XYZ file of C-alpha atoms in Angstrom:
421
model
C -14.500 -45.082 -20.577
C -17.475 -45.328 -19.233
C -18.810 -42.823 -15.964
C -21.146 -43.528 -13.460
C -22.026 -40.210 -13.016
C -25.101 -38.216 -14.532
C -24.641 -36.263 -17.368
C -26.473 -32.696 -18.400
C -25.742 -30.171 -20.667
C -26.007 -26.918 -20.386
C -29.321 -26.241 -22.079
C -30.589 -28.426 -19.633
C -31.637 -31.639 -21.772
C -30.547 -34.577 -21.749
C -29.779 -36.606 -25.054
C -29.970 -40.419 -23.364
C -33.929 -39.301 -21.889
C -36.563 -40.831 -24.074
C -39.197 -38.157 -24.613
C -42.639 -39.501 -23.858
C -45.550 -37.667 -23.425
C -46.741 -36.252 -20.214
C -49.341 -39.276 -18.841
C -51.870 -39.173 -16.430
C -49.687 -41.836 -14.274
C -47.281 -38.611 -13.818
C -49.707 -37.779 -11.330
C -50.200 -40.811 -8.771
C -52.003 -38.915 -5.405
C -53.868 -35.756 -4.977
C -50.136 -34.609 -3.404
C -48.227 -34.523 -5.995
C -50.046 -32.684 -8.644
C -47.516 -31.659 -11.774
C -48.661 -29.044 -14.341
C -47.800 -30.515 -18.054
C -45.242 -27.529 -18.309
C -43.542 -28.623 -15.578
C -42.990 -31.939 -16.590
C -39.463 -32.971 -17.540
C -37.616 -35.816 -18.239
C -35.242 -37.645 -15.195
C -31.735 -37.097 -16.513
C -30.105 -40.777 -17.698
C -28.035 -43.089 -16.682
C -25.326 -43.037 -19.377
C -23.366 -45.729 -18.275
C -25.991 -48.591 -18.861
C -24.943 -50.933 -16.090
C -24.984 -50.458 -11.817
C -21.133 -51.153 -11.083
C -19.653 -50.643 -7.763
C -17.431 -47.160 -7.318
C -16.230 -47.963 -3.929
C -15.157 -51.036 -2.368
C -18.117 -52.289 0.151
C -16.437 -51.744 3.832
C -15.598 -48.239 2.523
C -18.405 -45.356 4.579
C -20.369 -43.443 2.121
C -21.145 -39.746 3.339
C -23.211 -37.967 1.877
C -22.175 -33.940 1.368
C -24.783 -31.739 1.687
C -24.403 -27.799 0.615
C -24.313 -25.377 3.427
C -27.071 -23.130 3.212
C -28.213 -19.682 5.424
C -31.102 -21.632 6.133
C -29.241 -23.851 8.343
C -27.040 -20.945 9.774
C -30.840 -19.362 10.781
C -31.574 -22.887 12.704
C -28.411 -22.502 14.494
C -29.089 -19.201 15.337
C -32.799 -19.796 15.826
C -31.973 -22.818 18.339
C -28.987 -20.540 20.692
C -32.223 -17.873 20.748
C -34.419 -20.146 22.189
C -32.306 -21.783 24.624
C -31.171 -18.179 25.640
C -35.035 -17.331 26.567
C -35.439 -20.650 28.540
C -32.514 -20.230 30.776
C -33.453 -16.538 31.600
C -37.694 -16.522 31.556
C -38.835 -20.312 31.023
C -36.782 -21.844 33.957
C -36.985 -19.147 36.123
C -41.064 -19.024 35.755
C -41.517 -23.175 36.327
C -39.228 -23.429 39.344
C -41.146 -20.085 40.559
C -44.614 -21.845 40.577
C -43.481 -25.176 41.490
C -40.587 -25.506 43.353
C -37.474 -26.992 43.095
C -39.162 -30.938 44.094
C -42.186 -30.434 42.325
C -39.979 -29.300 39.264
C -38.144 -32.377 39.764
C -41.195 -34.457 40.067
C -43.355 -32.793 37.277
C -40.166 -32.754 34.837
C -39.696 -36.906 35.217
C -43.624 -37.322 35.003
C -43.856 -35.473 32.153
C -41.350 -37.666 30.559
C -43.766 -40.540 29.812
C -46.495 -38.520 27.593
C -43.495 -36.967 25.643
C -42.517 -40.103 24.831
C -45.503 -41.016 23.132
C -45.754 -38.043 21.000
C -42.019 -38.149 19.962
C -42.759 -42.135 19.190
C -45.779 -40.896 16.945
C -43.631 -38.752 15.317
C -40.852 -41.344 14.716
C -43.604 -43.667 12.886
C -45.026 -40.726 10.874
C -41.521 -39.665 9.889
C -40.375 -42.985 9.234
C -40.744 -42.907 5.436
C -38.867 -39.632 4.550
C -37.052 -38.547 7.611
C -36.843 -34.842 8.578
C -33.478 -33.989 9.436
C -32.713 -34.595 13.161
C -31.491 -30.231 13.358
C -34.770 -29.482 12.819
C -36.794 -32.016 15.131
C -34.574 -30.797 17.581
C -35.068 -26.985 16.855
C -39.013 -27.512 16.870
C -38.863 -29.475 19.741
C -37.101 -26.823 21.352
C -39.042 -24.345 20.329
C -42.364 -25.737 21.436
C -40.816 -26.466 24.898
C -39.201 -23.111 25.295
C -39.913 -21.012 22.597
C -43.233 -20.711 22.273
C -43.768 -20.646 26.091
C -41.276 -17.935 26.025
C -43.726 -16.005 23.442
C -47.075 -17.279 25.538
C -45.503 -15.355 28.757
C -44.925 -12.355 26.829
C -48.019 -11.864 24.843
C -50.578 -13.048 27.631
C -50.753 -10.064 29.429
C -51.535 -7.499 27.094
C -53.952 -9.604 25.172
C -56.970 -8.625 27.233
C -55.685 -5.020 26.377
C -56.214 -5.863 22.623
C -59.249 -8.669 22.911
C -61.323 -8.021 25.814
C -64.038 -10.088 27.099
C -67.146 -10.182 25.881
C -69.983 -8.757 28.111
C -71.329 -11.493 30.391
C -68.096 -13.551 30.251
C -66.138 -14.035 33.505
C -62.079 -13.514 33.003
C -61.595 -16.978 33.909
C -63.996 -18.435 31.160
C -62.223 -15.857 28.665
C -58.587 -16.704 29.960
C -59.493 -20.479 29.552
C -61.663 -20.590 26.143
C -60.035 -17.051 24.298
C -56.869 -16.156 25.309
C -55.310 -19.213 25.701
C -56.305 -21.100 22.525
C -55.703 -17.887 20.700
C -52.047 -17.115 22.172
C -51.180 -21.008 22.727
C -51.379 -22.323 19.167
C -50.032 -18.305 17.632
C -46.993 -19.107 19.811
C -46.561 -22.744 18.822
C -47.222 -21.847 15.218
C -44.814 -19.458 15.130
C -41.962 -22.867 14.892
C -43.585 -23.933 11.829
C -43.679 -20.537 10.501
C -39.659 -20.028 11.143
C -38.993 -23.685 9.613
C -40.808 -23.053 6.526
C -38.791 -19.828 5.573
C -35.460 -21.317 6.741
C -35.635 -24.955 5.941
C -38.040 -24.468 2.988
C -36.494 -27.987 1.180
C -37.791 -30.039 4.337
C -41.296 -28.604 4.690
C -42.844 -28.839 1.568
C -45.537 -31.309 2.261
C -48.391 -32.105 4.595
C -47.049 -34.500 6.263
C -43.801 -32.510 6.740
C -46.048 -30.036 8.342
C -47.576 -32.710 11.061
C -44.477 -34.152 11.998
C -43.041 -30.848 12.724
C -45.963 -29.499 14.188
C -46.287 -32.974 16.659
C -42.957 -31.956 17.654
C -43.369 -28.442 18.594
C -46.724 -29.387 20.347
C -44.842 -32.147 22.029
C -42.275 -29.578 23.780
C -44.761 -27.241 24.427
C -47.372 -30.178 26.488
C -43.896 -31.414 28.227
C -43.000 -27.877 29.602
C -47.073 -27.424 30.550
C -47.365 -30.534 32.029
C -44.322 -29.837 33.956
C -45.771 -26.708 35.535
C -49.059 -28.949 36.133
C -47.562 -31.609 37.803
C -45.434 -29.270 39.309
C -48.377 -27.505 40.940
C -50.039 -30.633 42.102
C -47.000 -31.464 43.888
C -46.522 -27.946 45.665
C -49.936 -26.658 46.100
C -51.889 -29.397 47.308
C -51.941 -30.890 50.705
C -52.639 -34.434 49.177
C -49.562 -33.991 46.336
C -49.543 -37.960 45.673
C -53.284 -38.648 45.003
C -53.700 -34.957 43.098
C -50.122 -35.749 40.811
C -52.314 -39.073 39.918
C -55.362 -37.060 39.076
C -53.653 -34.685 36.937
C -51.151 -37.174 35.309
C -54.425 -39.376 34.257
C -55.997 -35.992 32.856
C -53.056 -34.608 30.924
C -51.019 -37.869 30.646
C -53.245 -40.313 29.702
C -56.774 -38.918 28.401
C -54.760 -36.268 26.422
C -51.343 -36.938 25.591
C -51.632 -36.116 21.985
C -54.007 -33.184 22.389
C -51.757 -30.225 21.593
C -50.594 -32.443 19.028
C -53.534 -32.596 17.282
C -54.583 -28.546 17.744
C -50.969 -27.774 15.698
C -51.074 -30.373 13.206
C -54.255 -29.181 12.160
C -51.776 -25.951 11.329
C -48.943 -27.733 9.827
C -51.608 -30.002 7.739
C -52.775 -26.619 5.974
C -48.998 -25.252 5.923
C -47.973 -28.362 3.933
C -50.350 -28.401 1.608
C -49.754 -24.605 0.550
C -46.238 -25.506 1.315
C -46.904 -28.303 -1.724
C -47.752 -25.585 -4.004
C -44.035 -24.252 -3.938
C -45.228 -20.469 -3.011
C -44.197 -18.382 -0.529
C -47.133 -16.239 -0.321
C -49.682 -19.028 -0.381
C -47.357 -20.747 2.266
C -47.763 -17.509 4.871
C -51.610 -17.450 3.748
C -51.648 -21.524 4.764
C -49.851 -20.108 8.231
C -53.086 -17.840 9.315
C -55.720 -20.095 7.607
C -54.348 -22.971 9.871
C -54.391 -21.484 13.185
C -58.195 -20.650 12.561
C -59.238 -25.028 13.170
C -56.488 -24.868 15.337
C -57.721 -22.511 17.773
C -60.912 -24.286 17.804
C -60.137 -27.223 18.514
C -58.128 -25.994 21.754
C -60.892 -23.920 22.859
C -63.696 -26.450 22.673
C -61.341 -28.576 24.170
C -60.842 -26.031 26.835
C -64.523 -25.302 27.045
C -65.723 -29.348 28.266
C -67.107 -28.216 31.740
C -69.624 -31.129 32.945
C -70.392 -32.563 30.803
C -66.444 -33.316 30.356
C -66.487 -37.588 30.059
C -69.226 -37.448 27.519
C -67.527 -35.071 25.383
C -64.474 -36.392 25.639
C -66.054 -39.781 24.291
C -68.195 -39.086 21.799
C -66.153 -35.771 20.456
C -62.483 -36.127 21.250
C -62.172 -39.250 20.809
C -63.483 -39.055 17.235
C -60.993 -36.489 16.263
C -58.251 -38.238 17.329
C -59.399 -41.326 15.110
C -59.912 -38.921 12.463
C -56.289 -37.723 12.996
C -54.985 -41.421 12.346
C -57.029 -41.659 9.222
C -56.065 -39.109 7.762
C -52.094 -39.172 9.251
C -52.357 -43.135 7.300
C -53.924 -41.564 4.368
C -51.201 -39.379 4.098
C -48.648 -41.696 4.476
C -50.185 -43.779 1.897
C -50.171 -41.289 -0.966
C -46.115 -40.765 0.198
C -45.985 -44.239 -0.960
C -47.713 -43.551 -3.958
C -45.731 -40.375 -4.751
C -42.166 -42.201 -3.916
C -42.896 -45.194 -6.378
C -43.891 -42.973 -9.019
C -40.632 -40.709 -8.852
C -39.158 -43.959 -8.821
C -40.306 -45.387 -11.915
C -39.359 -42.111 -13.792
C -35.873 -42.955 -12.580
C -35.703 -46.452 -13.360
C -36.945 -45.468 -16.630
C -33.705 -43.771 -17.264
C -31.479 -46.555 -15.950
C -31.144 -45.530 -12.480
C -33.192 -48.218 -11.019
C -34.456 -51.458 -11.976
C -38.297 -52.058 -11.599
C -37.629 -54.821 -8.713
C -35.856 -52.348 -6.581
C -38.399 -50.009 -7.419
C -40.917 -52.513 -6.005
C -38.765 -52.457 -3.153
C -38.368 -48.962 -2.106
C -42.029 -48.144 -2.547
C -43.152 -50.450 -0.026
C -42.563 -50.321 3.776
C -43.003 -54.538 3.514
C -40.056 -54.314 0.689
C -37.992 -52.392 2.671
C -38.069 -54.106 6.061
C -37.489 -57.541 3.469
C -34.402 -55.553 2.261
C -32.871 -54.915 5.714
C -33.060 -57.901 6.796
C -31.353 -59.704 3.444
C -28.927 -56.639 4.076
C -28.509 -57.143 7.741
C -27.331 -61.439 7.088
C -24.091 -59.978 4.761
C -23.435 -57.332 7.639
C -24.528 -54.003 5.236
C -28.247 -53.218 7.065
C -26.698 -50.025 7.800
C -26.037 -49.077 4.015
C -29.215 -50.703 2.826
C -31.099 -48.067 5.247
C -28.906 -45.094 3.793
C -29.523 -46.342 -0.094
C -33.551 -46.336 0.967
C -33.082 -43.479 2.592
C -31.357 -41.576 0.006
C -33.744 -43.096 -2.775
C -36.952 -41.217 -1.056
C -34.950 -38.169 -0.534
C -34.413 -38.376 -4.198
C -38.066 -39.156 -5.490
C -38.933 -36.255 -3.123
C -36.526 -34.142 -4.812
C -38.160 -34.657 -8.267
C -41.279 -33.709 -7.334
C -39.804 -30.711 -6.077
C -37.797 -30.395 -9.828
C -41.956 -31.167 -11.544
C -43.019 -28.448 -8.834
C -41.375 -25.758 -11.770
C -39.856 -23.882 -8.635
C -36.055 -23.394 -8.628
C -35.531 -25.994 -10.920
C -31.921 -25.456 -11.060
C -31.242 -25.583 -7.312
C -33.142 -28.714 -7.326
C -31.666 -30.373 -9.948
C -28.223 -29.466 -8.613
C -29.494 -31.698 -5.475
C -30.635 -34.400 -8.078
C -27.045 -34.695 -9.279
C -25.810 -35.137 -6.288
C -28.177 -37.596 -5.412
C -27.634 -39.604 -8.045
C -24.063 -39.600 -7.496
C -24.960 -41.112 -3.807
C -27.321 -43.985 -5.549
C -24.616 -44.815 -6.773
C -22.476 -45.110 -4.656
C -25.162 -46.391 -1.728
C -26.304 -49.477 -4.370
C -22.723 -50.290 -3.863
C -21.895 -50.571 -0.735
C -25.057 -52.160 -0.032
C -25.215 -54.895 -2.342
C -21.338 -55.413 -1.662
């Protein structure tokens, strides 16, 4: 009787893997560097064939283990919302009043919406688990402000201006970069130590950090709008001036100071060390902070900057965010090929899965026989899966990670089923 389930002893190897030696071709991208004594084989298919296991109309769920990471999310997200109900709220309605918090919270709606649609394409390939987006949103919109309005006052006490600088120019160019991007930070910080199996990658790091940033603009921008509304006696044409400032020059600017952070977290985070993870925490917020001050600092001289400085970043920032995505691909097909090589895939659907063109081609063949739904969880589960080998060729807690592989493989299963009917 044949099973369709994968099969491992308990030394660990696996008689059906063909031992080949470890090839350069292991190593596709500059992301997903393996050590030769890492390398391992990808456990077998022993029954031969793909066969169905349940009937097509039947839902597949997938069972994940519960872990105190997620508890610490939970726990995490109740903090948070605890501090904005009791210092966040209190502080916006205080400086704005109740219309222009009304006003300033609906206005701030639109440039949200383009950072959370940023992160949606970025995260399209390997999506993050929606707990998390919502805890770093969250924590950027409430959590970090929370930590801003505590630490702001006593950081003169600690960093005082400079001789010949005006509070003002200090508050603007010092203090706020400095506490801003430590507060923001501080989300990526708490979701690498309790979600450690979702951030271990740059771009990981970027979509998480886009988020946090994201929450954080939206609750500024609130309190900006907010102002323009109840401070000013021309509140419609200063809400313009201010919306066009903060809501269309500079949507993604916060954005762009933190995932400058999460970049450098996810690529110690790709290393699979702690230490050098905490280390890639404070070496990030150092191009982070600088970036927010000298965007703080344009003066003047503010259009020309903004033109021939800012707007160069943020071109670099999609380069790099589509070079990133492109070695993803990379990575994913190469996982997938180990896999195929031991029966679990055949090089067509390979083809398939490594290619965003493949999989859209996919849905749609999926989407004619009614299944689109189970084609997107078999892709989906096939990344998480090639993602979870590298994390196996990583050669850090193998055996937790190849506990996840089995039950992965289980799901391919299962998912090829109910998707091809």
């Amino acid at each position: 009787m044949t099973s369709n389930q994968p099969w491992q002893d308990p030394s660990g190897q696996n008689p059906h893997a063909q031992q080949v030696p470890f090839r350069a071709e292991t190593n596709p991208t500059w992301m997903g560097r393996v050590q030769p004594q890492n390398y391992r084989q990808a456990p077998a298919n022993p029954a031969g064939a793909f066969s169905p296991v349940i009937p097509p109309a039947l839902p597949v769920e997938s069972r994940r283990r519960a872990s105190a990471g997620v508890l610490g999310v939970v726990l995490a997200c109740a903090a948070v919302a605890f501090m904005g109900l009791f210092l966040v709220l209190p502080f916006l309605v205080g400086n704005t009043g109740i219309a222009g918090f009304v006003i300033g919270l609906v206005a701030s709606l639109i440039p949200l919406g383009a950072v959370l649609l940023a992160v949606a394409v970025i995260d399209r390939w390997e999506p993050e688990p929606k707990r998390l987006l919502i805890f770093a949103f969250m924590w950027g919109a409430i959590g970090s402000i929370s930590v801003t309005l505590l630490i702001q006052p006593y950081f003169p006490l600690i960093a005082p201006p400079p001789a010949g600088m005006d509070f003002l120019t200090f508050a603007t160019t010092v203090r706020a970069p400095v506490v801003e991007e430590f507060a923001k930070s501080l989300g990526l910080l708490l979701l690498l130590l309790l979600a450690r199996k979702h951030f271990d990658g740059p771009v990981d790091g970027i979509v998480f950090a886009f988020t946090i940033a994201g929450g954080f603009a939206f609750t500024e921008n609130i309190l900006y709008f907010g102002r323009a509304i109840a401070e000013s006696s021309d509140p419609g044409s200063d809400l313009a001036r201010v919306f066009f400032l903060r809501g269309v020059m500079s949507p993604f600017a916060h954005a762009i100071f933190t995932g400058a952070t999460g970049l450098i977290m996810g690529l110690a985070a790709r290393r699979w060390h702690h230490g050098l993870s905490v280390l890639g925490f404070v070496v990030g917020l150092i191009p982070a902070m600088i970036l927010h001050s000298q965007w703080n600092s344009m003066g003047q001289n503010f259009l020309a900057q903004y033109v021939f400085v800012q707007v160069p970043i943020f071109v670099l920032a999609i380069v790099v965010v589509i070079l990133l995505r492109v070695a993803e691909n990379r990575l994913t097909r190469q996982r997938l090929l180990e896999y195929a090589a031991a029966g679990w895939f055949t090089p067509p659907e390979v083809a398939m899965l490594a290619t965003a063109s493949g999989r859209r081609s996919a849905i749609r063949w999926a989407k004619s026989f009614g299944r689109g739904h189970q084609m997107k969880a078999f892709l989906r589960a096939a990344t998480q899966l090639a993602f979870t080998r590298q994390r196996i060729l990583s050669g850090r807690d193998v055996q937790g990670h190849q506990h996840d592989e089995q039950r992965q493989l289980r799901d391919i299963v299962a998912l090829r089923a109910a998707a091809a009917g």
